[in-house]
């Protein structure tokens, strides 16, 4: 594992402007991080005020695509309940074109009921949300894989598509799809069918290993080589040069995050001095994590990322 296998994962709904996100993306690119992934939320969690207001994920990524050159860009993850699959396929493919093939498309069933109510979105049962996710994945990948000059149709319980030209096409073929979660049945099956990367966010290594096994087993049942699947984990980042710096940054980590399990934050997380964070990331790599998304909550603390790039990453190779 090296710096290019680490991404900066941001949660702008907690209260950040596009200009702040852009500054982080460009700084992460200069430092050599492999990607900038953002959440897809329209309402803050915990005690954050959310000012100046949420930024739309795919509008943000389209702009970043034109203001960066190398770093990969994506969502962790787009909520299937937020958008219809046809227009979403168009948006993601266009951003992939605008970035010259640098998009990672994370998509999930959606989980935050309050933001659906706040923005007039239907929030069905978990079973129906998984039905929506499955059909969206079928439609989006079907549109992208339909040869130019041919049309795509789909007749499902949630959506129907008739004679779509399936345009535009992404630059990447296939465009990498990220699916994640803790589900024991449908989640692994959907990942095995559609995903290039399976992600777990803020879990113990024991849970990660167990979920990784379920996904690999699902791949084998579907006749897919499980080694084709990339596995990633999202961790809250809190790294400091010494104990005092760690404590200072811990205050920022504690603001506006819904993750408050000390075991996950401190024992299996990316918390501590550079040596401690590097040791934890090496353990994740040994457990089967190919990529690590570092949830960076204070987007104005650019020195935080510099410390990871200069003091943590060299210890990972």
CSV table of N, CA and C in Angstrom, one decimal, residues 14-158:
chain,number,residue,atom,x,y,z
A,14,UNK,N,-21.8,18.8,6.3
A,14,UNK,CA,-21.7,19.3,7.6
A,14,UNK,C,-21.4,20.8,7.7
A,15,UNK,N,-21.2,21.4,6.5
A,15,UNK,CA,-21.1,22.9,6.4
A,15,UNK,C,-19.9,23.4,5.7
A,16,UNK,N,-19.7,23.1,4.4
A,16,UNK,CA,-18.6,23.6,3.6
A,16,UNK,C,-19.0,24.0,2.2
A,17,UNK,N,-18.4,25.0,1.7
A,17,UNK,CA,-18.7,25.6,0.4
A,17,UNK,C,-17.9,24.8,-0.7
A,18,UNK,N,-18.3,25.1,-1.9
A,18,UNK,CA,-17.5,24.5,-3.0
A,18,UNK,C,-16.1,24.9,-3.0
A,19,UNK,N,-15.9,26.2,-2.7
A,19,UNK,CA,-14.5,26.7,-2.7
A,19,UNK,C,-13.6,25.9,-1.7
A,20,UNK,N,-14.2,25.6,-0.6
A,20,UNK,CA,-13.4,24.8,0.4
A,20,UNK,C,-13.1,23.4,-0.1
A,21,UNK,N,-14.1,22.8,-0.7
A,21,UNK,CA,-13.9,21.4,-1.3
A,21,UNK,C,-12.8,21.4,-2.4
A,22,UNK,N,-12.9,22.5,-3.3
A,22,UNK,CA,-11.9,22.6,-4.3
A,22,UNK,C,-10.5,22.7,-3.8
A,23,UNK,N,-10.3,23.5,-2.8
A,23,UNK,CA,-9.0,23.7,-2.2
A,23,UNK,C,-8.5,22.4,-1.6
A,24,UNK,N,-9.3,21.6,-1.0
A,24,UNK,CA,-8.9,20.3,-0.5
A,24,UNK,C,-8.5,19.3,-1.6
A,25,UNK,N,-9.4,19.3,-2.7
A,25,UNK,CA,-9.1,18.4,-3.8
A,25,UNK,C,-7.8,18.8,-4.5
A,26,UNK,N,-7.5,20.0,-4.7
A,26,UNK,CA,-6.3,20.4,-5.4
A,26,UNK,C,-5.1,20.2,-4.5
A,27,UNK,N,-5.2,20.4,-3.2
A,27,UNK,CA,-4.1,20.1,-2.3
A,27,UNK,C,-3.8,18.6,-2.2
A,28,UNK,N,-4.9,17.8,-2.1
A,28,UNK,CA,-4.7,16.4,-2.1
A,28,UNK,C,-4.1,15.9,-3.3
A,29,UNK,N,-4.4,16.5,-4.5
A,29,UNK,CA,-3.8,16.1,-5.7
A,29,UNK,C,-2.3,16.4,-5.7
A,30,UNK,N,-1.9,17.6,-5.3
A,30,UNK,CA,-0.5,18.0,-5.2
A,30,UNK,C,0.3,17.1,-4.3
A,31,UNK,N,-0.3,16.6,-3.2
A,31,UNK,CA,0.4,15.8,-2.3
A,31,UNK,C,0.5,14.3,-2.8
A,32,UNK,N,-0.3,13.9,-3.7
A,32,UNK,CA,-0.2,12.6,-4.3
A,32,UNK,C,-1.2,11.6,-3.8
A,33,UNK,N,-2.3,12.0,-3.1
A,33,UNK,CA,-3.4,11.1,-2.7
A,33,UNK,C,-4.1,10.6,-4.0
A,34,UNK,N,-4.6,9.4,-3.9
A,34,UNK,CA,-5.2,8.7,-5.0
A,34,UNK,C,-6.6,9.2,-5.4
A,35,UNK,N,-7.3,9.8,-4.5
A,35,UNK,CA,-8.7,10.2,-4.8
A,35,UNK,C,-9.2,11.2,-3.9
A,36,UNK,N,-10.3,11.9,-4.3
A,36,UNK,CA,-11.1,12.7,-3.5
A,36,UNK,C,-12.6,12.2,-3.6
A,37,UNK,N,-13.1,11.6,-2.6
A,37,UNK,CA,-14.5,11.1,-2.6
A,37,UNK,C,-15.3,12.0,-1.6
A,38,UNK,N,-16.6,12.2,-2.0
A,38,UNK,CA,-17.4,13.0,-1.1
A,38,UNK,C,-18.7,12.2,-0.9
A,39,UNK,N,-19.3,12.6,0.3
A,39,UNK,CA,-20.6,12.0,0.6
A,39,UNK,C,-21.7,12.6,-0.3
A,40,UNK,N,-22.9,12.0,-0.3
A,40,UNK,CA,-24.0,12.5,-1.1
A,40,UNK,C,-25.1,12.7,-0.1
A,41,UNK,N,-25.1,13.8,0.6
A,41,UNK,CA,-26.1,14.1,1.6
A,41,UNK,C,-26.5,15.6,1.5
A,42,UNK,N,-27.7,15.9,1.9
A,42,UNK,CA,-28.2,17.2,1.8
A,42,UNK,C,-28.7,17.8,3.2
A,43,UNK,N,-28.3,17.0,4.2
A,43,UNK,CA,-28.7,17.5,5.6
A,43,UNK,C,-27.5,17.1,6.5
A,44,UNK,N,-27.1,18.0,7.4
A,44,UNK,CA,-26.0,17.7,8.3
A,44,UNK,C,-26.4,16.7,9.4
A,45,UNK,N,-25.5,16.0,10.0
A,45,UNK,CA,-25.7,15.1,11.1
A,45,UNK,C,-25.2,15.7,12.4
A,46,UNK,N,-25.6,15.2,13.5
A,46,UNK,CA,-25.2,15.6,14.8
A,46,UNK,C,-25.4,17.1,15.0
A,47,UNK,N,-24.5,17.8,15.6
A,47,UNK,CA,-24.7,19.2,16.0
A,47,UNK,C,-24.3,20.2,15.0
A,48,UNK,N,-23.9,19.8,13.8
A,48,UNK,CA,-23.4,20.8,12.8
A,48,UNK,C,-24.6,21.6,12.3
A,49,UNK,N,-24.3,22.9,11.9
A,49,UNK,CA,-25.4,23.8,11.4
A,49,UNK,C,-25.6,23.7,9.9
A,50,UNK,N,-24.6,23.1,9.2
A,50,UNK,CA,-24.7,22.9,7.8
A,50,UNK,C,-24.5,24.1,6.9
A,51,UNK,N,-24.2,25.3,7.5
A,51,UNK,CA,-24.0,26.5,6.8
A,51,UNK,C,-22.7,26.4,5.9
A,52,UNK,N,-22.7,26.9,4.7
A,52,UNK,CA,-23.7,27.8,4.1
A,52,UNK,C,-24.8,27.0,3.4
A,53,UNK,N,-24.8,25.7,3.5
A,53,UNK,CA,-25.9,24.8,2.9
A,53,UNK,C,-25.2,23.7,2.1
A,54,UNK,N,-26.0,22.7,1.8
A,54,UNK,CA,-25.4,21.5,1.1
A,54,UNK,C,-25.0,21.8,-0.3
A,55,UNK,N,-23.9,21.2,-0.8
A,55,UNK,CA,-23.5,21.2,-2.2
A,55,UNK,C,-23.9,19.9,-2.9
A,56,UNK,N,-24.4,20.0,-4.1
A,56,UNK,CA,-24.8,18.8,-4.8
A,56,UNK,C,-23.6,18.0,-5.2
A,57,UNK,N,-23.6,16.7,-5.0
A,57,UNK,CA,-22.4,15.9,-5.2
A,57,UNK,C,-21.9,15.9,-6.7
A,58,UNK,N,-22.8,15.7,-7.6
A,58,UNK,CA,-22.4,15.5,-9.0
A,58,UNK,C,-22.1,16.9,-9.7
A,59,UNK,N,-22.8,17.9,-9.2
A,59,UNK,CA,-22.4,19.3,-9.7
A,59,UNK,C,-21.0,19.6,-9.2
A,60,UNK,N,-20.8,19.3,-7.9
A,60,UNK,CA,-19.4,19.5,-7.4
A,60,UNK,C,-18.4,18.7,-8.1
A,61,UNK,N,-18.6,17.5,-8.4
A,61,UNK,CA,-17.6,16.6,-9.0
A,61,UNK,C,-17.4,17.0,-10.5
A,62,UNK,N,-18.4,17.5,-11.1
A,62,UNK,CA,-18.3,18.0,-12.5
A,62,UNK,C,-17.3,19.2,-12.5
A,63,UNK,N,-17.5,20.1,-11.5
A,63,UNK,CA,-16.6,21.3,-11.5
A,63,UNK,C,-15.2,20.9,-11.1
A,64,UNK,N,-15.0,19.9,-10.1
A,64,UNK,CA,-13.7,19.5,-9.8
A,64,UNK,C,-13.0,18.8,-10.9
A,65,UNK,N,-13.8,18.1,-11.8
A,65,UNK,CA,-13.2,17.4,-13.0
A,65,UNK,C,-12.4,18.4,-13.9
A,66,UNK,N,-12.9,19.6,-13.9
A,66,UNK,CA,-12.2,20.6,-14.8
A,66,UNK,C,-11.1,21.4,-14.1
A,67,UNK,N,-11.1,21.2,-12.7
A,67,UNK,CA,-10.1,22.0,-12.0
A,67,UNK,C,-9.0,21.1,-11.3
A,68,UNK,N,-9.0,19.9,-11.7
A,68,UNK,CA,-8.0,18.9,-11.3
A,68,UNK,C,-7.5,18.2,-12.5
A,69,UNK,N,-6.4,17.5,-12.4
A,69,UNK,CA,-5.9,16.8,-13.6
A,69,UNK,C,-5.6,15.3,-13.4
A,70,UNK,N,-5.4,14.9,-12.2
A,70,UNK,CA,-4.9,13.5,-11.9
A,70,UNK,C,-5.8,12.7,-10.9
A,71,UNK,N,-6.2,13.4,-9.8
A,71,UNK,CA,-6.8,12.7,-8.7
A,71,UNK,C,-8.2,12.1,-9.2
A,72,UNK,N,-8.5,10.9,-8.7
A,72,UNK,CA,-9.8,10.3,-9.0
A,72,UNK,C,-10.9,11.0,-8.1
A,73,UNK,N,-12.1,11.0,-8.7
A,73,UNK,CA,-13.2,11.7,-8.1
A,73,UNK,C,-14.4,10.8,-8.0
A,74,UNK,N,-15.1,10.9,-6.9
A,74,UNK,CA,-16.3,10.1,-6.8
A,74,UNK,C,-17.1,10.3,-5.6
A,75,UNK,N,-18.2,9.5,-5.4
A,75,UNK,CA,-19.1,9.5,-4.3
A,75,UNK,C,-19.0,8.3,-3.4
A,76,UNK,N,-19.1,8.6,-2.1
A,76,UNK,CA,-19.1,7.5,-1.2
A,76,UNK,C,-20.3,7.8,-0.2
A,77,UNK,N,-21.5,7.5,-0.5
A,77,UNK,CA,-22.0,7.0,-1.8
A,77,UNK,C,-23.2,7.8,-2.2
A,78,UNK,N,-23.5,7.8,-3.6
A,78,UNK,CA,-24.7,8.4,-4.1
A,78,UNK,C,-25.9,7.6,-3.6
A,79,UNK,N,-27.0,8.3,-3.1
A,79,UNK,CA,-28.2,7.6,-2.7
A,79,UNK,C,-29.1,7.3,-3.9
A,80,UNK,N,-29.5,6.0,-4.1
A,80,UNK,CA,-30.3,5.7,-5.2
A,80,UNK,C,-31.7,6.3,-5.1
A,81,UNK,N,-32.1,6.7,-3.9
A,81,UNK,CA,-33.4,7.4,-3.7
A,81,UNK,C,-33.4,8.8,-4.1
A,82,UNK,N,-32.3,9.4,-4.4
A,82,UNK,CA,-32.2,10.8,-4.7
A,82,UNK,C,-32.5,11.1,-6.2
A,83,UNK,N,-32.2,10.2,-7.1
A,83,UNK,CA,-32.2,10.5,-8.5
A,83,UNK,C,-32.8,9.3,-9.3
A,84,UNK,N,-33.3,9.7,-10.5
A,84,UNK,CA,-33.8,8.6,-11.4
A,84,UNK,C,-32.6,8.0,-12.1
A,85,UNK,N,-32.6,6.7,-12.5
A,85,UNK,CA,-31.4,6.1,-13.0
A,85,UNK,C,-31.0,6.6,-14.4
A,86,UNK,N,-31.9,7.0,-15.2
A,86,UNK,CA,-31.5,7.5,-16.6
A,86,UNK,C,-30.7,8.8,-16.5
A,87,UNK,N,-31.3,9.8,-15.8
A,87,UNK,CA,-30.5,11.1,-15.7
A,87,UNK,C,-29.3,10.9,-14.9
A,88,UNK,N,-29.3,10.0,-13.9
A,88,UNK,CA,-28.0,9.7,-13.1
A,88,UNK,C,-27.0,9.1,-14.0
A,89,UNK,N,-27.3,8.2,-14.9
A,89,UNK,CA,-26.4,7.6,-15.8
A,89,UNK,C,-25.8,8.7,-16.7
A,90,UNK,N,-26.6,9.7,-17.1
A,90,UNK,CA,-26.1,10.8,-18.0
A,90,UNK,C,-25.1,11.6,-17.2
A,91,UNK,N,-25.5,12.0,-16.0
A,91,UNK,CA,-24.6,12.8,-15.1
A,91,UNK,C,-23.2,12.2,-14.9
A,92,UNK,N,-23.3,10.9,-14.4
A,92,UNK,CA,-22.0,10.3,-14.1
A,92,UNK,C,-21.1,10.1,-15.3
A,93,UNK,N,-21.7,9.7,-16.4
A,93,UNK,CA,-21.0,9.5,-17.7
A,93,UNK,C,-20.3,10.8,-18.1
A,94,UNK,N,-21.1,11.9,-18.0
A,94,UNK,CA,-20.6,13.2,-18.4
A,94,UNK,C,-19.4,13.7,-17.5
A,95,UNK,N,-19.5,13.5,-16.2
A,95,UNK,CA,-18.4,13.8,-15.3
A,95,UNK,C,-17.2,13.0,-15.7
A,96,UNK,N,-17.4,11.7,-16.0
A,96,UNK,CA,-16.3,10.9,-16.4
A,96,UNK,C,-15.6,11.4,-17.7
A,97,UNK,N,-16.4,11.9,-18.6
A,97,UNK,CA,-15.8,12.5,-19.8
A,97,UNK,C,-15.1,13.8,-19.4
A,98,UNK,N,-15.7,14.6,-18.6
A,98,UNK,CA,-15.1,15.9,-18.2
A,98,UNK,C,-13.8,15.7,-17.4
A,99,UNK,N,-13.7,14.6,-16.8
A,99,UNK,CA,-12.4,14.3,-16.0
A,99,UNK,C,-11.4,13.4,-16.8
A,100,UNK,N,-11.8,13.1,-18.0
A,100,UNK,CA,-11.0,12.2,-18.8
A,100,UNK,C,-10.8,10.8,-18.1
A,101,UNK,N,-11.9,10.3,-17.6
A,101,UNK,CA,-11.9,8.9,-17.1
A,101,UNK,C,-11.4,8.8,-15.7
A,102,UNK,N,-11.8,9.7,-14.7
A,102,UNK,CA,-11.3,9.6,-13.4
A,102,UNK,C,-12.4,9.4,-12.3
A,103,UNK,N,-13.6,8.9,-12.7
A,103,UNK,CA,-14.7,8.8,-11.8
A,103,UNK,C,-14.8,7.4,-11.2
A,104,UNK,N,-15.0,7.4,-9.9
A,104,UNK,CA,-15.4,6.2,-9.1
A,104,UNK,C,-16.9,6.4,-8.7
A,105,UNK,N,-17.8,5.6,-9.1
A,105,UNK,CA,-19.2,5.8,-8.9
A,105,UNK,C,-19.7,4.9,-7.7
A,106,UNK,N,-19.7,5.5,-6.5
A,106,UNK,CA,-20.3,4.8,-5.4
A,106,UNK,C,-21.8,5.0,-5.3
A,107,UNK,N,-22.5,3.9,-5.1
A,107,UNK,CA,-24.0,4.1,-5.0
A,107,UNK,C,-24.5,3.1,-4.0
A,108,UNK,N,-25.5,3.6,-3.2
A,108,UNK,CA,-26.1,2.8,-2.2
A,108,UNK,C,-27.6,3.0,-2.1
A,109,UNK,N,-28.3,2.3,-1.2
A,109,UNK,CA,-29.7,2.3,-1.1
A,109,UNK,C,-30.3,3.6,-0.4
A,110,UNK,N,-29.4,4.4,0.3
A,110,UNK,CA,-29.9,5.5,1.0
A,110,UNK,C,-30.4,5.1,2.4
A,111,UNK,N,-30.1,5.9,3.4
A,111,UNK,CA,-30.4,5.5,4.8
A,111,UNK,C,-30.9,6.6,5.7
A,112,UNK,N,-30.7,7.9,5.3
A,112,UNK,CA,-31.0,9.0,6.2
A,112,UNK,C,-32.4,9.6,6.0
A,113,UNK,N,-33.3,9.1,6.7
A,113,UNK,CA,-34.7,9.5,6.5
A,113,UNK,C,-35.0,10.9,6.6
A,114,UNK,N,-34.3,11.6,7.6
A,114,UNK,CA,-34.6,13.0,7.8
A,114,UNK,C,-34.4,13.9,6.6
A,115,UNK,N,-33.3,13.6,5.9
A,115,UNK,CA,-33.0,14.4,4.7
A,115,UNK,C,-34.0,14.2,3.6
A,116,UNK,N,-34.5,13.0,3.5
A,116,UNK,CA,-35.5,12.8,2.5
A,116,UNK,C,-36.8,13.6,2.8
A,117,UNK,N,-37.2,13.7,4.1
A,117,UNK,CA,-38.3,14.5,4.5
A,117,UNK,C,-38.0,16.0,4.2
A,118,UNK,N,-36.8,16.4,4.5
A,118,UNK,CA,-36.4,17.8,4.4
A,118,UNK,C,-36.4,18.3,3.0
A,119,UNK,N,-36.2,17.4,2.0
A,119,UNK,CA,-36.1,17.8,0.6
A,119,UNK,C,-37.2,17.2,-0.3
A,120,UNK,N,-38.3,16.7,0.4
A,120,UNK,CA,-39.4,16.2,-0.4
A,120,UNK,C,-39.2,14.9,-1.1
A,121,UNK,N,-38.3,14.1,-0.6
A,121,UNK,CA,-38.0,12.8,-1.3
A,121,UNK,C,-38.7,11.6,-0.6
A,122,UNK,N,-39.2,10.7,-1.3
A,122,UNK,CA,-39.8,9.5,-0.8
A,122,UNK,C,-38.8,8.6,-0.1
A,123,UNK,N,-39.1,8.1,1.1
A,123,UNK,CA,-38.2,7.2,1.8
A,123,UNK,C,-38.9,5.9,2.1
A,124,UNK,N,-38.9,5.0,1.2
A,124,UNK,CA,-39.6,3.7,1.3
A,124,UNK,C,-38.9,2.8,2.3
A,125,UNK,N,-39.4,1.6,2.5
A,125,UNK,CA,-38.9,0.6,3.3
A,125,UNK,C,-37.5,0.2,2.9
A,126,UNK,N,-36.7,-0.4,3.7
A,126,UNK,CA,-35.4,-0.9,3.4
A,126,UNK,C,-35.4,-1.9,2.2
A,127,UNK,N,-36.4,-2.8,2.2
A,127,UNK,CA,-36.6,-3.8,1.2
A,127,UNK,C,-36.8,-3.1,-0.2
A,128,UNK,N,-37.7,-2.1,-0.2
A,128,UNK,CA,-37.9,-1.4,-1.4
A,128,UNK,C,-36.7,-0.5,-1.9
A,129,UNK,N,-36.0,0.0,-0.9
A,129,UNK,CA,-34.8,0.8,-1.3
A,129,UNK,C,-33.8,-0.1,-2.0
A,130,UNK,N,-33.7,-1.4,-1.5
A,130,UNK,CA,-32.8,-2.3,-2.2
A,130,UNK,C,-33.3,-2.7,-3.5
A,131,UNK,N,-34.6,-2.8,-3.7
A,131,UNK,CA,-35.2,-3.0,-5.0
A,131,UNK,C,-34.8,-1.9,-6.0
A,132,UNK,N,-34.9,-0.6,-5.5
A,132,UNK,CA,-34.6,0.6,-6.3
A,132,UNK,C,-33.1,0.5,-6.6
A,133,UNK,N,-32.2,0.2,-5.7
A,133,UNK,CA,-30.8,0.2,-5.9
A,133,UNK,C,-30.5,-0.9,-7.0
A,134,UNK,N,-31.1,-2.1,-6.9
A,134,UNK,CA,-30.8,-3.1,-7.8
A,134,UNK,C,-31.2,-2.7,-9.2
A,135,UNK,N,-32.4,-2.1,-9.4
A,135,UNK,CA,-32.8,-1.8,-10.7
A,135,UNK,C,-32.0,-0.6,-11.3
A,136,UNK,N,-31.6,0.3,-10.4
A,136,UNK,CA,-30.8,1.4,-10.9
A,136,UNK,C,-29.5,0.9,-11.4
A,137,UNK,N,-28.9,0.0,-10.7
A,137,UNK,CA,-27.6,-0.6,-11.1
A,137,UNK,C,-27.8,-1.3,-12.5
A,138,UNK,N,-28.9,-2.0,-12.6
A,138,UNK,CA,-29.2,-2.7,-13.9
A,138,UNK,C,-29.3,-1.8,-15.0
A,139,UNK,N,-30.1,-0.7,-14.8
A,139,UNK,CA,-30.3,0.3,-15.8
A,139,UNK,C,-29.1,1.1,-16.2
A,140,UNK,N,-28.4,1.6,-15.2
A,140,UNK,CA,-27.2,2.4,-15.5
A,140,UNK,C,-26.1,1.6,-16.2
A,141,UNK,N,-25.8,0.4,-15.7
A,141,UNK,CA,-24.8,-0.4,-16.4
A,141,UNK,C,-25.3,-0.8,-17.8
A,142,UNK,N,-26.6,-1.1,-17.9
A,142,UNK,CA,-27.1,-1.5,-19.2
A,142,UNK,C,-27.0,-0.3,-20.2
A,143,UNK,N,-27.3,0.9,-19.8
A,143,UNK,CA,-27.2,2.0,-20.7
A,143,UNK,C,-25.7,2.2,-21.1
A,144,UNK,N,-24.8,2.2,-20.1
A,144,UNK,CA,-23.4,2.4,-20.5
A,144,UNK,C,-22.8,1.3,-21.4
A,145,UNK,N,-23.3,0.1,-21.2
A,145,UNK,CA,-22.7,-1.0,-22.0
A,145,UNK,C,-23.4,-1.2,-23.4
A,146,UNK,N,-24.5,-0.5,-23.6
A,146,UNK,CA,-25.2,-0.7,-24.9
A,146,UNK,C,-24.4,-0.1,-26.0
A,147,UNK,N,-24.1,-0.8,-27.1
A,147,UNK,CA,-23.3,-0.2,-28.1
A,147,UNK,C,-23.9,1.0,-28.8
A,148,UNK,N,-23.1,1.9,-29.2
A,148,UNK,CA,-23.5,3.1,-29.9
A,148,UNK,C,-24.3,2.7,-31.1
A,149,UNK,N,-25.5,3.3,-31.3
A,149,UNK,CA,-26.3,3.0,-32.4
A,149,UNK,C,-27.4,2.0,-32.1
A,150,UNK,N,-27.3,1.3,-30.9
A,150,UNK,CA,-28.3,0.4,-30.5
A,150,UNK,C,-29.1,1.1,-29.3
A,151,UNK,N,-30.2,0.4,-28.9
A,151,UNK,CA,-31.0,1.0,-27.8
A,151,UNK,C,-31.1,0.0,-26.6
A,152,UNK,N,-31.4,0.6,-25.5
A,152,UNK,CA,-31.6,-0.2,-24.3
A,152,UNK,C,-33.0,-0.1,-23.7
A,153,UNK,N,-33.6,-1.2,-23.3
A,153,UNK,CA,-34.9,-1.2,-22.7
A,153,UNK,C,-34.9,-2.0,-21.4
A,154,UNK,N,-35.7,-1.7,-20.5
A,154,UNK,CA,-35.8,-2.4,-19.2
A,154,UNK,C,-37.2,-2.2,-18.7
A,155,UNK,N,-37.8,-3.3,-18.2
A,155,UNK,CA,-39.1,-3.3,-17.6
A,155,UNK,C,-39.0,-3.9,-16.2
A,156,UNK,N,-39.0,-3.1,-15.2
A,156,UNK,CA,-38.9,-3.6,-13.8
A,156,UNK,C,-40.1,-3.2,-13.0
A,157,UNK,N,-40.0,-3.5,-11.7
A,157,UNK,CA,-41.1,-3.1,-10.8
A,157,UNK,C,-41.0,-1.6,-10.4
A,158,UNK,N,-39.8,-1.1,-10.4
A,158,UNK,CA,-39.6,0.3,-10.0
A,158,UNK,C,-39.4,1.2,-11.1
